[in-house]
PDB file of C-alpha atoms in Angstrom:
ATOM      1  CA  UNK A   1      52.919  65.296  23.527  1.00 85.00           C
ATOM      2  CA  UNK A   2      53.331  66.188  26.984  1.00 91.00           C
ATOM      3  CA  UNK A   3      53.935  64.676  29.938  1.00 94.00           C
ATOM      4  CA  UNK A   4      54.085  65.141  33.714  1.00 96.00           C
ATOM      5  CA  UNK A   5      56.446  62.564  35.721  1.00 96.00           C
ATOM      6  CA  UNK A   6      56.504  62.348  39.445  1.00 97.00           C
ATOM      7  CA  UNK A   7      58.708  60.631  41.995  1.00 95.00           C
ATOM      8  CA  UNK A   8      59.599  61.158  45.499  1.00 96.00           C
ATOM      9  CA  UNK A   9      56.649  59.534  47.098  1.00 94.00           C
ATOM     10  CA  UNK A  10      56.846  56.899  50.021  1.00 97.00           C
ATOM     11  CA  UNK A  11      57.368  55.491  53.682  1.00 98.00           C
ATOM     12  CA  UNK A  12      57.494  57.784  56.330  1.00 98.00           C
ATOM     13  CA  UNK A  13      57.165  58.071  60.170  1.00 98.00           C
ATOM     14  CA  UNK A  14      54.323  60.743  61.333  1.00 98.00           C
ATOM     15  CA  UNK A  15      56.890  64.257  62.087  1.00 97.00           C
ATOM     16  CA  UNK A  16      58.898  63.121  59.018  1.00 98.00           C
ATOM     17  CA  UNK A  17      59.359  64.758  55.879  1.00 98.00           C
ATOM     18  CA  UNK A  18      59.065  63.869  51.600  1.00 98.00           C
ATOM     19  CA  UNK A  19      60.148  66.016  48.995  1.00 98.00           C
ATOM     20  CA  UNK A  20      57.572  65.579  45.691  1.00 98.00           C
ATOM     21  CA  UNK A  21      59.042  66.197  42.218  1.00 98.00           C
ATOM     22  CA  UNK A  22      56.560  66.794  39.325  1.00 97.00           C
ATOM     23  CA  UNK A  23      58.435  67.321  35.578  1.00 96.00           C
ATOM     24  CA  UNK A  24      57.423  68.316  32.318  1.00 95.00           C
ATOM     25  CA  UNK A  25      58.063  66.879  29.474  1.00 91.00           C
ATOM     26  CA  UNK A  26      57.525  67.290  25.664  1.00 89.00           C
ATOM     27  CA  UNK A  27      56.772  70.491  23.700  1.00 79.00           C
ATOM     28  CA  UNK A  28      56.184  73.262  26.101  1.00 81.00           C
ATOM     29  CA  UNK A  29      57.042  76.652  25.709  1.00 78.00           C
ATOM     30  CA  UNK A  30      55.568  77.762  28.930  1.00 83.00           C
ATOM     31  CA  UNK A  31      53.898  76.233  31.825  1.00 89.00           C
ATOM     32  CA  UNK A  32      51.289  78.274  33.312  1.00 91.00           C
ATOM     33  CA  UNK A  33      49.932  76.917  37.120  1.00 94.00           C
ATOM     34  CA  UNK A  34      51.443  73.811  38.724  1.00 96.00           C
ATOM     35  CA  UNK A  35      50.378  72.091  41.768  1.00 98.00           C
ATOM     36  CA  UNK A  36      49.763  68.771  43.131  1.00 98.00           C
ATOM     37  CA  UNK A  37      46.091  67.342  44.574  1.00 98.00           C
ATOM     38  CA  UNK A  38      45.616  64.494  46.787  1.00 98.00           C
ATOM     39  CA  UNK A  39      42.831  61.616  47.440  1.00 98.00           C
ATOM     40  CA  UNK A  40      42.964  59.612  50.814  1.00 96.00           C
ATOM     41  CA  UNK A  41      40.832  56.296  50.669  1.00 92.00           C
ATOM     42  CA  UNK A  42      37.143  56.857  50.773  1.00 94.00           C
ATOM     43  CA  UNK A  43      37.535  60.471  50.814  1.00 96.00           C
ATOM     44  CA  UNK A  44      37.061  63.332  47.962  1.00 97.00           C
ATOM     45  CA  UNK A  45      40.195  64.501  46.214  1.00 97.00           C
ATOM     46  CA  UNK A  46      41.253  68.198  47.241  1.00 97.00           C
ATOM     47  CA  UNK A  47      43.980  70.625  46.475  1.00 97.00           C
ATOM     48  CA  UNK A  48      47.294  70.676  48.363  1.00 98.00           C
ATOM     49  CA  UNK A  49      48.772  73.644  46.627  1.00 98.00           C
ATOM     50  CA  UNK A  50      49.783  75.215  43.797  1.00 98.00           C
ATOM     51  CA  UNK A  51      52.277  78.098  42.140  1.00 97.00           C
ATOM     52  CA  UNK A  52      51.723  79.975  39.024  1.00 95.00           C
ATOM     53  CA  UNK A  53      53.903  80.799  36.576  1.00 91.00           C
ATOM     54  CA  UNK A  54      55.016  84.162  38.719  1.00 92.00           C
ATOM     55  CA  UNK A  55      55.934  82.337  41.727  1.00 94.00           C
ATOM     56  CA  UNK A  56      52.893  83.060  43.511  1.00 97.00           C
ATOM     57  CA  UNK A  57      51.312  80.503  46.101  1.00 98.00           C
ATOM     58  CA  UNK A  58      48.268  78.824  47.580  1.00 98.00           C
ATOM     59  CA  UNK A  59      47.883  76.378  49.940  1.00 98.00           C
ATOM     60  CA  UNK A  60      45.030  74.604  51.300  1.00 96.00           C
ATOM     61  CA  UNK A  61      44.643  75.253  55.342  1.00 95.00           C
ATOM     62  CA  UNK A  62      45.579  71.891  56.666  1.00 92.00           C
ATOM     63  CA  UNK A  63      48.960  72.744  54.513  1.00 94.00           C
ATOM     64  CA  UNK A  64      49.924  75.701  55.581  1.00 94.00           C
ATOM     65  CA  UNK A  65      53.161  76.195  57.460  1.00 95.00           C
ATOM     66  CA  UNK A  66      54.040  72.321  56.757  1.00 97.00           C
ATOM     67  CA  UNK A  67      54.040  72.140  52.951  1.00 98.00           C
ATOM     68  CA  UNK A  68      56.218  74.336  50.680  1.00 98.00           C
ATOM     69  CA  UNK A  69      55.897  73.994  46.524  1.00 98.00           C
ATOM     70  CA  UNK A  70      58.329  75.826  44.368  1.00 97.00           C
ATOM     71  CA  UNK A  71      59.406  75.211  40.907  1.00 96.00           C
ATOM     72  CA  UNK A  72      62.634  75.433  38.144  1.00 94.00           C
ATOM     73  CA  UNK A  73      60.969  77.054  35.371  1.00 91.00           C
ATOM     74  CA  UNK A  74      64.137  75.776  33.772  1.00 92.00           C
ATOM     75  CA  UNK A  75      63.349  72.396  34.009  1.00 93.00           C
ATOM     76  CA  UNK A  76      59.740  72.598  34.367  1.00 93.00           C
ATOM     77  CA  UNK A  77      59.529  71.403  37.194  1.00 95.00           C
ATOM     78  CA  UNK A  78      57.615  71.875  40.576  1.00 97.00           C
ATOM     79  CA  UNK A  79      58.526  70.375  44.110  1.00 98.00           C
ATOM     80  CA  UNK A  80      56.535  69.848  47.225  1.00 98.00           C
ATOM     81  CA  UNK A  81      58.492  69.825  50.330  1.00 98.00           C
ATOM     82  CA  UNK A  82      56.323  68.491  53.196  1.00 98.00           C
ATOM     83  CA  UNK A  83      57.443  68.547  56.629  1.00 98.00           C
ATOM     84  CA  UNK A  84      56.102  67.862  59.968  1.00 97.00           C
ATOM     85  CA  UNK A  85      54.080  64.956  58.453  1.00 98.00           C
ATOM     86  CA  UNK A  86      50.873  62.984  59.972  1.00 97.00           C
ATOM     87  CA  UNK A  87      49.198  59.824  59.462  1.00 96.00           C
ATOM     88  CA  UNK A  88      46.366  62.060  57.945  1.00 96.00           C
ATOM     89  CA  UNK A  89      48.704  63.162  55.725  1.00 97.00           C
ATOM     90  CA  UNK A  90      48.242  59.352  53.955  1.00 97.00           C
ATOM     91  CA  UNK A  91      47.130  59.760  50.225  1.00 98.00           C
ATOM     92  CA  UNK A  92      47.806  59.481  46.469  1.00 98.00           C
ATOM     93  CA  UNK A  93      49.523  62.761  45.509  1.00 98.00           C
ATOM     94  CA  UNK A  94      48.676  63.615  41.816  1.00 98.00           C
ATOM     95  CA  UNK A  95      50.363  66.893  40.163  1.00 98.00           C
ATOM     96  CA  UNK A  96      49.101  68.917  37.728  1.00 97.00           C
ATOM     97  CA  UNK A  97      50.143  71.514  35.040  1.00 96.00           C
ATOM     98  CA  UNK A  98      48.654  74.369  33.113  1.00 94.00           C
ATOM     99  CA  UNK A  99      50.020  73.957  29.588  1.00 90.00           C
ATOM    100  CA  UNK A 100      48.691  76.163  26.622  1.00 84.00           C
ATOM    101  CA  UNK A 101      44.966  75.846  28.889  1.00 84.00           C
ATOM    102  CA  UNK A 102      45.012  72.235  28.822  1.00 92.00           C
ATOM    103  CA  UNK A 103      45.424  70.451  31.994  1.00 95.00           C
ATOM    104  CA  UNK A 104      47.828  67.611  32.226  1.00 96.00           C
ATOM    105  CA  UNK A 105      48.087  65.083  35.419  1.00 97.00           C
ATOM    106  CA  UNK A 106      51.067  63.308  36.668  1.00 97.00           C
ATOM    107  CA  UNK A 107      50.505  59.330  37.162  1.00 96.00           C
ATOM    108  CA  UNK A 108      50.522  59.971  41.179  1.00 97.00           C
ATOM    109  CA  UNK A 109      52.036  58.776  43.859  1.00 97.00           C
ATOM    110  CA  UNK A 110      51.212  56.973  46.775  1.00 98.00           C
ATOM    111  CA  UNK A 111      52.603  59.048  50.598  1.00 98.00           C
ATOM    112  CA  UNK A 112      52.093  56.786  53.180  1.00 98.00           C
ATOM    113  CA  UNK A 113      53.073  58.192  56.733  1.00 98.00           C
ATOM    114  CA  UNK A 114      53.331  55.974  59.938  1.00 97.00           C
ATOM    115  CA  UNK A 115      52.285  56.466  63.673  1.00 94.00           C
TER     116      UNK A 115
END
């Protein structure tokens, strides 16, 4: 059984910044991509970004330049620094994980940033 815990979400003014953790759990030998997604109210879920097992990155546009994900392949586990947040910014931030080509999703959390 695996599973995918995430914490870090919360409260912050617009210009502020949140660090996202996203860890594995359970019988995993090796963790292909990770990455994280987010869904706004009343708008379509998209990617924010993800690494693969290498190191190597992607980013969605809006990201770029604000938003850095890494990971411990140690502790399986991936991190989303965000910086140089906006209100637009606002969403439920759900992270992901390539395990043995099944997909496994964290229980998300909720980024709220102020004006």
């Amino acid at each position: 059984q695996v599973q995918l815990v995430e914490s870090g979400g919360g409260l912050v003014q617009a210009g502020g910044s949140l660090r996202l953790s996203c860890a594995a759990s359970g019988s995993i030998f090796s963790i292909n991509s990770m990455g994280w997604y987010r869904q706004a109210p009343g708008k379509e879920r998209e990617l924010v970004a993800f690494i693969t097992s290498g190191g190597s990155t992607n980013y969605a546009d809006s990201m770029k330049g604000r938003f850095t994900i890494s990971r411990d392949n140690a502790k399986n586990t991936a991190y989303l620094q965000m910086s140089s947040l906006e209100p637009e910014d606002t969403a439920v931030y759900s992270c992901y994980a390539f395990i043995f080509s099944k997909l496994y999703w964290g229980q998300g959390t909720q980024v709220t940033v102020s004006s």
